[in-house]
Each structure stands twice: as C-alpha cells, then as structure tokens.
CSV table of C-alpha atoms in Angstrom, one decimal:
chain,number,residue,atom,x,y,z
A,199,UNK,CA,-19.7,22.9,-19.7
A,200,UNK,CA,-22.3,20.3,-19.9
A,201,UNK,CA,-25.6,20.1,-18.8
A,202,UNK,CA,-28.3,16.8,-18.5
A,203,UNK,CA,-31.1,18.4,-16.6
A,204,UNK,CA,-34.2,16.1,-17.2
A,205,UNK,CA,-35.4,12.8,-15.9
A,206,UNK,CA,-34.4,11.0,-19.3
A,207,UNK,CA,-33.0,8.1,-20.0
A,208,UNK,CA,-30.9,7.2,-23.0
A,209,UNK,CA,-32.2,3.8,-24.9
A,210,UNK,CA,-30.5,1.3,-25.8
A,211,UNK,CA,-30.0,1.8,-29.5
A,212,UNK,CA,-28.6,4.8,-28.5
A,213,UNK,CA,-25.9,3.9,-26.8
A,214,UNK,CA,-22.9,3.4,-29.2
A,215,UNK,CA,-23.4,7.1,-29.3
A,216,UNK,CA,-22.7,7.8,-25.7
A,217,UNK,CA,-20.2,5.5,-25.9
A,218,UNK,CA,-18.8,7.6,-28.2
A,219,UNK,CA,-19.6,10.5,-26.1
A,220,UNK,CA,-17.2,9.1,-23.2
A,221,UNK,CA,-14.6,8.8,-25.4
A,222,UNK,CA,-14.5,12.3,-26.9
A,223,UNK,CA,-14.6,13.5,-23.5
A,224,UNK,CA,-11.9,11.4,-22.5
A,225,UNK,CA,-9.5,12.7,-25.0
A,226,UNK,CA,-10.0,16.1,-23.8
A,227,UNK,CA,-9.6,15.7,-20.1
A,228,UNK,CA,-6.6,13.5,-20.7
A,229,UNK,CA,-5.5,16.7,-22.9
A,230,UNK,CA,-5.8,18.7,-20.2
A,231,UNK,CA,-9.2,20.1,-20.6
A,232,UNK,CA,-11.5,21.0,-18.1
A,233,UNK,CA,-15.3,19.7,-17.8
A,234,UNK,CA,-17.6,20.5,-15.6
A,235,UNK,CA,-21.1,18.2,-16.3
A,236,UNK,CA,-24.4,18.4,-14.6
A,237,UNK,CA,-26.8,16.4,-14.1
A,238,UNK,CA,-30.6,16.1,-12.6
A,239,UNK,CA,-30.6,12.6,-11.0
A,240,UNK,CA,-33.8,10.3,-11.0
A,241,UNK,CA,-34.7,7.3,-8.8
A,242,UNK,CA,-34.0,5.3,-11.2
A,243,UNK,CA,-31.1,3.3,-9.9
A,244,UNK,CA,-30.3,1.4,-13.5
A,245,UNK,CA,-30.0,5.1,-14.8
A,246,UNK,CA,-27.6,6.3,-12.4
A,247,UNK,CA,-25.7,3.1,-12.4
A,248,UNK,CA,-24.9,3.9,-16.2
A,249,UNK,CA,-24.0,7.1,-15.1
A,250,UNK,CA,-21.2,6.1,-12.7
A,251,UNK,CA,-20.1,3.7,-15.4
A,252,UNK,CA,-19.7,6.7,-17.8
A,253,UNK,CA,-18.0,9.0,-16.0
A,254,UNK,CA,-15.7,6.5,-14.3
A,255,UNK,CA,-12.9,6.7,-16.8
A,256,UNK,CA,-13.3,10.5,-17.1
A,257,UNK,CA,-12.0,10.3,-13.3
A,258,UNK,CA,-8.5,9.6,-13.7
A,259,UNK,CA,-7.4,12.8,-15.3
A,260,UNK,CA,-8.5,14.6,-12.2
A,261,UNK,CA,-10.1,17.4,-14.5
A,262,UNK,CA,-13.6,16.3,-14.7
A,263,UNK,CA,-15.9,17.8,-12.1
A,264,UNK,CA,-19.4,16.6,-12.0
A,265,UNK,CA,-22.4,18.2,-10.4
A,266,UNK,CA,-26.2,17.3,-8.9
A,267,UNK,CA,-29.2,19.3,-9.2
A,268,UNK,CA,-29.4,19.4,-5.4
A,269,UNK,CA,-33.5,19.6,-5.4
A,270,UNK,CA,-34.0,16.5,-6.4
A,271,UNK,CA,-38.2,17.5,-7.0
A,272,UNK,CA,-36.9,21.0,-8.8
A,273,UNK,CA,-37.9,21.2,-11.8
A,274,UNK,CA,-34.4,21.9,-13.9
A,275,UNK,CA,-35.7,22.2,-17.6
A,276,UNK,CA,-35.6,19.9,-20.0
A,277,UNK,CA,-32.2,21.3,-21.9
A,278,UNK,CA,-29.0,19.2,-22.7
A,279,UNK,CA,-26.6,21.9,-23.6
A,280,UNK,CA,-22.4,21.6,-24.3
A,281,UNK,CA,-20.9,24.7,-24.0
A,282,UNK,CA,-17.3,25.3,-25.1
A,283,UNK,CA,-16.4,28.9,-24.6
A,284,UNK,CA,-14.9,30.5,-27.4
A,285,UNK,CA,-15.7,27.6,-29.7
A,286,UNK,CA,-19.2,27.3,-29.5
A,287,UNK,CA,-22.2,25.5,-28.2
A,288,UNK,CA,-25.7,22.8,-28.6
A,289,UNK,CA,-28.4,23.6,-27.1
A,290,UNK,CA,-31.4,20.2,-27.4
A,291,UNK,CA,-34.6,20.5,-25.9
A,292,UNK,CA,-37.1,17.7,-25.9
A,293,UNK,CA,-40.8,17.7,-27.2
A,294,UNK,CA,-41.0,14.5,-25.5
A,295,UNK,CA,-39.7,11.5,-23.8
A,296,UNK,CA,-38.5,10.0,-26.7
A,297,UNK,CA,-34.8,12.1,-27.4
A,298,UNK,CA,-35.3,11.2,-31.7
A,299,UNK,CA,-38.0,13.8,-31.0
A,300,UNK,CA,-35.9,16.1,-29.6
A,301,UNK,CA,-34.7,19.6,-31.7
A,302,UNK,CA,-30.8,21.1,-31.3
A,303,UNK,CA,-29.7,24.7,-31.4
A,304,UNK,CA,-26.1,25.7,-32.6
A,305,UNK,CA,-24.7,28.7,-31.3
A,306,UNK,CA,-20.7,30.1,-32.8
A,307,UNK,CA,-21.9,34.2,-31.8
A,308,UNK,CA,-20.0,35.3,-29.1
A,309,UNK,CA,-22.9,36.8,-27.3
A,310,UNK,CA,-24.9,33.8,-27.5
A,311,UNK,CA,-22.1,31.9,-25.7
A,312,UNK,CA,-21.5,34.4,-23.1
A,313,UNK,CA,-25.2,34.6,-22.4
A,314,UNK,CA,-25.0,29.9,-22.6
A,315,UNK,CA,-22.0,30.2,-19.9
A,316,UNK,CA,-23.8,32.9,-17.2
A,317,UNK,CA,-27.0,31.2,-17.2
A,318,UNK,CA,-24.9,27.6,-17.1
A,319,UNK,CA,-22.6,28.7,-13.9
A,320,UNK,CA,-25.4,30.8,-12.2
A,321,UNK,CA,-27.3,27.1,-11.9
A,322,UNK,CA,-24.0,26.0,-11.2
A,323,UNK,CA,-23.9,28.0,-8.1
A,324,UNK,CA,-27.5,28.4,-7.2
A,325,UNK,CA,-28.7,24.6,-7.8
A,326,UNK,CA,-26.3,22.4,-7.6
A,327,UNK,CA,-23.5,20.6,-5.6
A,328,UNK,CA,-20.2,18.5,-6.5
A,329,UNK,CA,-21.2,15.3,-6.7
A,330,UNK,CA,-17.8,14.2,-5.7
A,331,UNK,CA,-15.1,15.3,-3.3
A,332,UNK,CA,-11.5,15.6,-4.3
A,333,UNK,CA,-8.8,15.0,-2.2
A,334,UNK,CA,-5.6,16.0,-4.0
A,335,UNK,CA,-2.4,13.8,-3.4
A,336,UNK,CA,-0.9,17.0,-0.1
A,337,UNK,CA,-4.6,15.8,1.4
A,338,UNK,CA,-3.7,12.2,3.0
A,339,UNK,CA,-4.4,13.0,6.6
A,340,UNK,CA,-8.0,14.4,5.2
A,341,UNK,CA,-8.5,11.3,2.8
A,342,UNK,CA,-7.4,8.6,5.8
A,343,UNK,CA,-10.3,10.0,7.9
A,344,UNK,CA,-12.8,9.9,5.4
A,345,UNK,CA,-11.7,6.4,4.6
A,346,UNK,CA,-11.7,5.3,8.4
A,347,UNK,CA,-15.3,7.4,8.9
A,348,UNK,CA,-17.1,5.6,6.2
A,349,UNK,CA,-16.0,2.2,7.8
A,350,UNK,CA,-16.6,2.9,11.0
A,351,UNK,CA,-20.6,2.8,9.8
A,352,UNK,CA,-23.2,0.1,9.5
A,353,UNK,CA,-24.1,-1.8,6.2
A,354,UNK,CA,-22.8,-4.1,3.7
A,355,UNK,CA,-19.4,-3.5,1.9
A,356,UNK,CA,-17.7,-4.1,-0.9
A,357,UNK,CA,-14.1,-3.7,-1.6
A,358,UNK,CA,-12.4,-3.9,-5.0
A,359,UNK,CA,-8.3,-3.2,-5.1
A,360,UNK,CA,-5.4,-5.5,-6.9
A,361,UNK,CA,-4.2,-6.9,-4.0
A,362,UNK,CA,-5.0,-7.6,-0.4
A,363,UNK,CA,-6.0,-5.0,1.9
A,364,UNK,CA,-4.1,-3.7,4.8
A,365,UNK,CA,-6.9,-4.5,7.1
A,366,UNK,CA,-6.3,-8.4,6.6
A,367,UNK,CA,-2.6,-8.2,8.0
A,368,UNK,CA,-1.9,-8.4,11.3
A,369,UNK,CA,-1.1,-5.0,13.3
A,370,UNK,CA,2.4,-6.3,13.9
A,371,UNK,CA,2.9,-7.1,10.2
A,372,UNK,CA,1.1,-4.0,9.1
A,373,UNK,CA,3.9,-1.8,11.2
A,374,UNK,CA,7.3,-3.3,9.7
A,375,UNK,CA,5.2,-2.8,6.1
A,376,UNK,CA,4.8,1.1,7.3
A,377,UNK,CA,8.4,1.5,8.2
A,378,UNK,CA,9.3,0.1,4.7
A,379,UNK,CA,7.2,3.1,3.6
A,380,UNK,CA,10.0,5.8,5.2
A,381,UNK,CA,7.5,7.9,6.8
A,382,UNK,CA,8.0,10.4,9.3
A,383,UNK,CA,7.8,10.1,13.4
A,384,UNK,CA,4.4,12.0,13.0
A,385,UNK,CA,3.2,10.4,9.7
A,386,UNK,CA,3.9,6.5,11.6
A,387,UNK,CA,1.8,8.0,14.3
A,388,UNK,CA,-0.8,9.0,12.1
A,389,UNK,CA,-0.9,5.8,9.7
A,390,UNK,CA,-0.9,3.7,12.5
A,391,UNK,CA,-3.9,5.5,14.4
A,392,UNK,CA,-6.0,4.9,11.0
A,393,UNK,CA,-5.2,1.5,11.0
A,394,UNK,CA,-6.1,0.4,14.5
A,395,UNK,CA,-9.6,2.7,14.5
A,396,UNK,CA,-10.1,1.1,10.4
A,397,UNK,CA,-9.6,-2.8,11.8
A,398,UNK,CA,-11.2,-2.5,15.0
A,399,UNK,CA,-14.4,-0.6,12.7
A,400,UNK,CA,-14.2,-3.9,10.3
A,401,UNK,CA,-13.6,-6.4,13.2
A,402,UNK,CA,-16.3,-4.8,14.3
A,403,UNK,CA,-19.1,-4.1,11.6
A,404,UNK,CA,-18.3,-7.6,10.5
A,405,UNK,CA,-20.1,-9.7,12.8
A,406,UNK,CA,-23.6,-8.3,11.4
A,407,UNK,CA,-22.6,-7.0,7.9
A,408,UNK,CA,-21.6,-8.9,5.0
A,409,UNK,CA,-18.3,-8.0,3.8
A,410,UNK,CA,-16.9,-8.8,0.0
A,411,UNK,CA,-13.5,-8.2,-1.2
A,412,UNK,CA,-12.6,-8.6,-4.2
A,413,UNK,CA,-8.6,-8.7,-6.0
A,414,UNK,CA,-6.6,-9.8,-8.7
A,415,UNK,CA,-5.0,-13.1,-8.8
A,416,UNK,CA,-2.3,-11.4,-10.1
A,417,UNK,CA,-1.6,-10.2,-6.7
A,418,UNK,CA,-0.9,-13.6,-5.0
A,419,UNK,CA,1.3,-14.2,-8.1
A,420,UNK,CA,3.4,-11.2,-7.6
A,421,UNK,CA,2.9,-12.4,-3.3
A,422,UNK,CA,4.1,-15.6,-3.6
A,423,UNK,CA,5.9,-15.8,-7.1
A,424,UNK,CA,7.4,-12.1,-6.7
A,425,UNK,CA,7.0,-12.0,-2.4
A,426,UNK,CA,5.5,-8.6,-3.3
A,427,UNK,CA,2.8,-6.9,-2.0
A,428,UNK,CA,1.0,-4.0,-2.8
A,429,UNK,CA,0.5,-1.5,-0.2
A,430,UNK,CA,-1.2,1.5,-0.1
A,431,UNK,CA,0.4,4.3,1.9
A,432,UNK,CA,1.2,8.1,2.2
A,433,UNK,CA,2.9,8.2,-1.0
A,434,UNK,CA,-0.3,6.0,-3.0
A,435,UNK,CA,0.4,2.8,-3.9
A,436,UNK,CA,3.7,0.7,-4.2
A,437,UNK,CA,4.9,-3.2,-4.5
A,438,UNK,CA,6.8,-4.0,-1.2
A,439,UNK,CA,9.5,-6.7,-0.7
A,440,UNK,CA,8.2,-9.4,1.6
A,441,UNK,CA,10.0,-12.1,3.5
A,442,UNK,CA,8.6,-15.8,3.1
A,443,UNK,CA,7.7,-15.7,7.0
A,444,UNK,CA,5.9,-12.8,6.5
A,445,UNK,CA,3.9,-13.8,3.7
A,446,UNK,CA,3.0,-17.0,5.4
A,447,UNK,CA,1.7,-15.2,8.5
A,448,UNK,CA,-0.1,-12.9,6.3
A,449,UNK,CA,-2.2,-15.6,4.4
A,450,UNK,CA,-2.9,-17.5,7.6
A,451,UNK,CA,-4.2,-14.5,9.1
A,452,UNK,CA,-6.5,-14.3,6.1
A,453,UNK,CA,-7.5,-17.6,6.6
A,454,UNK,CA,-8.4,-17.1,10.3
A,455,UNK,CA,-10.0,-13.9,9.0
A,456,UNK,CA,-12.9,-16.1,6.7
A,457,UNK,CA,-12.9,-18.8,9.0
A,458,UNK,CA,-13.9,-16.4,11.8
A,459,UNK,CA,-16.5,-14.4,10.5
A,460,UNK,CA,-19.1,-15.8,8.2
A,461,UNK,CA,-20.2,-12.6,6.6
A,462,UNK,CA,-16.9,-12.3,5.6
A,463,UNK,CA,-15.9,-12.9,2.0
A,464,UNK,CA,-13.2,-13.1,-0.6
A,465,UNK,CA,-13.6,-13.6,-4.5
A,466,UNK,CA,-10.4,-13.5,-7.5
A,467,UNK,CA,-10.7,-12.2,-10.9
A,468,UNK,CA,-8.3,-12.3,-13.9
A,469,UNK,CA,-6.3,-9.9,-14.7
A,470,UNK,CA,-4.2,-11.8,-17.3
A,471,UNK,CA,-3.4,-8.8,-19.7
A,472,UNK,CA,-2.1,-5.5,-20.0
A,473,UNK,CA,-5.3,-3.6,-20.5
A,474,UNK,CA,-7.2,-5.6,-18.1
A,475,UNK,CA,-4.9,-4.1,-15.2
A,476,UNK,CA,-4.9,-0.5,-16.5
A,477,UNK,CA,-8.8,-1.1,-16.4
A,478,UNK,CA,-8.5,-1.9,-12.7
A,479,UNK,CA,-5.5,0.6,-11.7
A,480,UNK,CA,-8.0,2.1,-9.1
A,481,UNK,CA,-8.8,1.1,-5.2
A,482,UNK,CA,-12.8,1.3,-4.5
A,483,UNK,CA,-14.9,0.7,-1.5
A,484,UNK,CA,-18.4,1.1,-1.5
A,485,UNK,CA,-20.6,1.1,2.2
A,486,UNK,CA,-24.1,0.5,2.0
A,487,UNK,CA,-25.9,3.9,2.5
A,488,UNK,CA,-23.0,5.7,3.4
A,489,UNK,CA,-20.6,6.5,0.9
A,490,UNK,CA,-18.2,5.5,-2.3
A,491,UNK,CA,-14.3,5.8,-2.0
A,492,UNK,CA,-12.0,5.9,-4.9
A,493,UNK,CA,-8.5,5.9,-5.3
A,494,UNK,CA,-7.2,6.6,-9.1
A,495,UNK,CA,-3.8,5.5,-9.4
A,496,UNK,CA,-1.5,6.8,-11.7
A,497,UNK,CA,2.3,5.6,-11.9
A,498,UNK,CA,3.6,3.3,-9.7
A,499,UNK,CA,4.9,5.3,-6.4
A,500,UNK,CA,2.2,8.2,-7.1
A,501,UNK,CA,-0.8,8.7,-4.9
A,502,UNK,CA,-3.1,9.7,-8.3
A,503,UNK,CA,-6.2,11.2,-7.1
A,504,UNK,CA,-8.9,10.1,-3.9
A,505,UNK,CA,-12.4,10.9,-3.7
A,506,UNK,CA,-15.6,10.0,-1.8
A,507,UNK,CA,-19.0,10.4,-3.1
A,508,UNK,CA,-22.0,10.5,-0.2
A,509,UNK,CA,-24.6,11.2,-2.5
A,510,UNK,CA,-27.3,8.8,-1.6
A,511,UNK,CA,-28.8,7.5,-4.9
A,512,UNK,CA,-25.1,7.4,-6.2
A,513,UNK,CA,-23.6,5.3,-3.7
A,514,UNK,CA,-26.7,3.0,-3.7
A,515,UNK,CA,-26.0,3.2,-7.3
A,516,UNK,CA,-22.4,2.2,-6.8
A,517,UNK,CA,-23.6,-0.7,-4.6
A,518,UNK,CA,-26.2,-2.2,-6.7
A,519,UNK,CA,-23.1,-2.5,-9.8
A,520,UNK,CA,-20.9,-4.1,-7.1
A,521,UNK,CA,-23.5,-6.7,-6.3
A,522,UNK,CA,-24.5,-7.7,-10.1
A,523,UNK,CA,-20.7,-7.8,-10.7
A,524,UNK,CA,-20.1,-10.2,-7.6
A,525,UNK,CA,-23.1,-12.6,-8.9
A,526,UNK,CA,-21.4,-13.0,-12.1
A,527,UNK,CA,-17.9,-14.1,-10.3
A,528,UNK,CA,-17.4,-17.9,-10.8
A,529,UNK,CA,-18.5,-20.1,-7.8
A,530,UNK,CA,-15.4,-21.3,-7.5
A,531,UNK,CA,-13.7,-18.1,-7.2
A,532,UNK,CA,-15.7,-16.7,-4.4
A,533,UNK,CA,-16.6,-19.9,-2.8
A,534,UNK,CA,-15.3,-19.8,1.0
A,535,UNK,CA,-13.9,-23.5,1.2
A,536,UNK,CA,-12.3,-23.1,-2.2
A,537,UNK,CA,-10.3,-19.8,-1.5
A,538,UNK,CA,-9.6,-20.9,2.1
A,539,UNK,CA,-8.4,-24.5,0.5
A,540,UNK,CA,-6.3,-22.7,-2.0
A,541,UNK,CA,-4.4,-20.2,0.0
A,542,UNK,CA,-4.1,-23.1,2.1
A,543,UNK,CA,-1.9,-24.6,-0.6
A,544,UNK,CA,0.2,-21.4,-1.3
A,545,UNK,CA,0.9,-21.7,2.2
A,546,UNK,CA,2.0,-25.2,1.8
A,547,UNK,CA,4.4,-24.3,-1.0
A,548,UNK,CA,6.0,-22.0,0.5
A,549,UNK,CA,6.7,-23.5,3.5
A,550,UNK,CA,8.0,-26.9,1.7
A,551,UNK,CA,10.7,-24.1,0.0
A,552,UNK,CA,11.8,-22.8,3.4
C-alpha cells in the first residue's frame, strides 16, 4: 500500500530517487506483487504528467492499481506512507513544502501495521476511486466499445501504436484482414460493427479536429520488406501475411486519407533496437478531454491488458506529453508532403516488383 496524499511536488534533485522508486516497484509487480498507490492530484499539469510517466511501466504487469482522492478540494493529510503487511511500514509527514524538511516514522509491530492498513483501505473505500479501468483479456466486447465511445467524441487526438491503424484500411481490406484472424460468425459481426461506427466517428471528427498518429518505421519495413502487418484483433495483437496488392491499396488509401483531410497527420519514429521496441510494445490513444486508452502487450498472439483512464486532469495530462513529444519529432518525419512523397515511393517499388 502506498499513499501520496498532499499537493507536493518532487524537485528535481530529487529525482534519481524516484527513479529509483519506479524501479523497486517494478521488480515487485513483475514478481507478482500487488500494489495499490494513492494519490491526491493537483492542477498542476507538469506534476501529473510525471505521474503518468512513473507509473506507466508499472502497467504492464497488470498488478498495479492506482487510486484518486476523488475530492479534489478535500483536505487528505499531508502523509506519504508504504505499507507492506507483515513486513512493515514508513510513515513521512511534512513540516513544510520543502520534503528535506520532512520527518519518517518506521513501524515492524504488528499492531501498528494492522492499525497503517485499516486506516489506509478505509480512505481507500471512503475517498477515493480507481484511477484506471481494467479490462482483462475475456473483456474484448467491453474494451471495443470503450474504444469506439471515446472516438465517437469531439477534440484533438493523438494515436501512438507500431504500425498502422485499422482505421486507415479500407472496409473491404479490413474484412479479409478479420477473416485471417479466425473469429467466430458472432465475433466478425461484432468486429466489423466496431469498425464501421470507429471510421465513420474518425471520418467524421476529422474534418474539425486535428488528428496525429504516430508509428514505427519499423512497421513499413516489416509491410513492405516482410508484407506484414500488425493487426490488432480479438486475440491482441499479431503480424498478418499481406499480399503485394493489398499492401498497395493500403498505402494509397493512406495517402488519400492525408490528402483529404488537412487536420489529419502522420509522423515515424525509430525504433532501430531491441529495447526501443519493448519500450513501445503498447497501443495508446489519447482524445482531448475525454479519455486515455491503453493496450499493454505482452507476447506476440496475447491480448496483454486494456484500460481507459477518464480522469480529467490525467487525460489532459496524457495529452499535454503527447503534444511536447510530437514537437520534438523531426520536420521531416511528420511533414505531410514528405510522408505522402515517401509512401509514395514504397508504392512505386512495389509495384516495379510485381
């Protein structure tokens, strides 16, 4: 159990330690611990954003839980407290807003810890809310509709994934890609409802709000080196065989795609090495004032584990990081006549080795 209940920030000299932090807390979900951390969130959007960027690898292991002071004017203490039960526990409070100032209590007696846990899971309940909402691999149906609700909204979006999303293939091309997938009558039915409502929400949306995806360029290698792409179904995430045609139509119908709307966008990052691509083996989407969605990945053919996050100074949170991060993408990588000009030329090539 952890606890961050003040308005606080962490400066910067500080932070090797919570780097450090992360890390110890990374081991232990990935050992199969569980942790449950709340926090009291501020308005301070630069504090939350380091949030997000803390607990973001705690999220694969699917055992980290975070919760929000719901009250966002309640006054929660000023105690930071890690409780381990059976083990034992830190309790800090602060003198000040400076945390060198601060004082730590250690507790190993078994009624101290005992009396730590009640009072921590009775704010738990009374307090505060998940801050995320898990959607376990059985839950596709649920985690489909809470992807095609948040894009059928207005705002901005951003999209990060390795390669291409499904909305940028036709609805032809997208169906023989489902069938490869070997689902059943009522699963088809189901995918392919998603899809239309999910394209006709972008095709939609699009015309007012700006729209930025951004992939690997490892994924046009493996599309037009490999004629792979990755598609993201019932079953998570898997490279499907694709036939030269296919990929051709596929990259024209991007093209028409940017040429069409002009708040659409595209932008390529490396992904050259092995850690690199385990750093991005999750699917995000972030829509401006509405919600975050997260797909965690695990091994290829496995759906890992999906969530959504609606809480408002989170997601705007979410949204700021996504914008700073597309600022720093080279011009030439996110610059519409360049992308258009060079899937133009993978085009070329593999029509001149038909």
């Amino acid at each position: 159990y952890i606890s961050y209940n003040d308005d606080t920030d962490i400066p910067e000299h500080l932070y090797k330690i919570l780097v450090q932090c992360a890390n110890i807390l990374s081991k232990a979900v990935h050992s199969g611990w569980k942790v449950l951390f709340m926090i009291k969130l501020s308005d301070s959007t630069a504090r939350t954003a380091r949030f997000l960027k803390f607990i973001l690898p705690l999220l694969k292991a699917g055992r980290f839980f975070p919760y929000y002071i719901k009250k966002y004017d309640h006054c929660a203490g000023n105690g930071k407290d890690v409780i381990i039960p059976g083990i034992g526990a830190i309790s800090c409070l602060a003198s000040g807003p400076d945390p060198e100032n601060a004082c730590a209590f250690f507790f190993k007696n078994r009624t101290a810890l005992d009396a730590l846990t009640r009072c921590f899971n009775e704010w738990l309940c009374l307090y505060s809310e998940p801050l995320f909402k898990y959607f376990p691999p059985g839950e596709s149906p649920d985690f489909s509709r809470r992807l095609t609700e948040t894009e059928d909204n207005i705002g901005d979006r951003f999209l990060f994934k390795y390669g291409f999303s499904t909305l940028t293939l036709s609805e032809n091309l997208f169906e023989r890609l489902l069938k490869k997938d070997n689902p059943t009558r009522s699963e088809f039915a189901a995918a392919s409802e998603f899809h239309k409502k999910r394209l006709n929400a972008f095709l939609t949306y699009m015309q007012n709000y700006k729209y930025k995806d951004i992939y690997l360029t490892d994924s046009l290698k493996d599309l037009i080196m490999h004629k792979q792409f990755r598609y993201y179904g019932c079953a998570g995430a898997k490279l499907m065989d694709m036939r030269t045609q296919d990929i051709i139509e596929h990259l024209k119908n991007i093209i028409r795609l940017l040429e069409t709307y002009d708040n659409y966008d595209i932008a390529f990052i490396s992904g050259n090495n092995k850690r690199m691509k385990e750093k991005y083996d999750f699917y995000c989407m972030v829509k401006e004032r509405q919600a975050v969605i997260f797909e965690i990945l695990k091994a290829p053919g496995t759906s890992g584990w999906r969530l959504s996050i609606e809480e408002p100074t989170l997601v705007k949170a979410a949204f700021n990081v996504f914008d700073e991060a597309w600022k720093q993408i080279a011009p030439v990588n996110k610059d519409k006549r360049e992308i258009i000009s060079w899937l133009q030329s993978q085009i070329n090539i593999l029509e001149s080795c038909r």
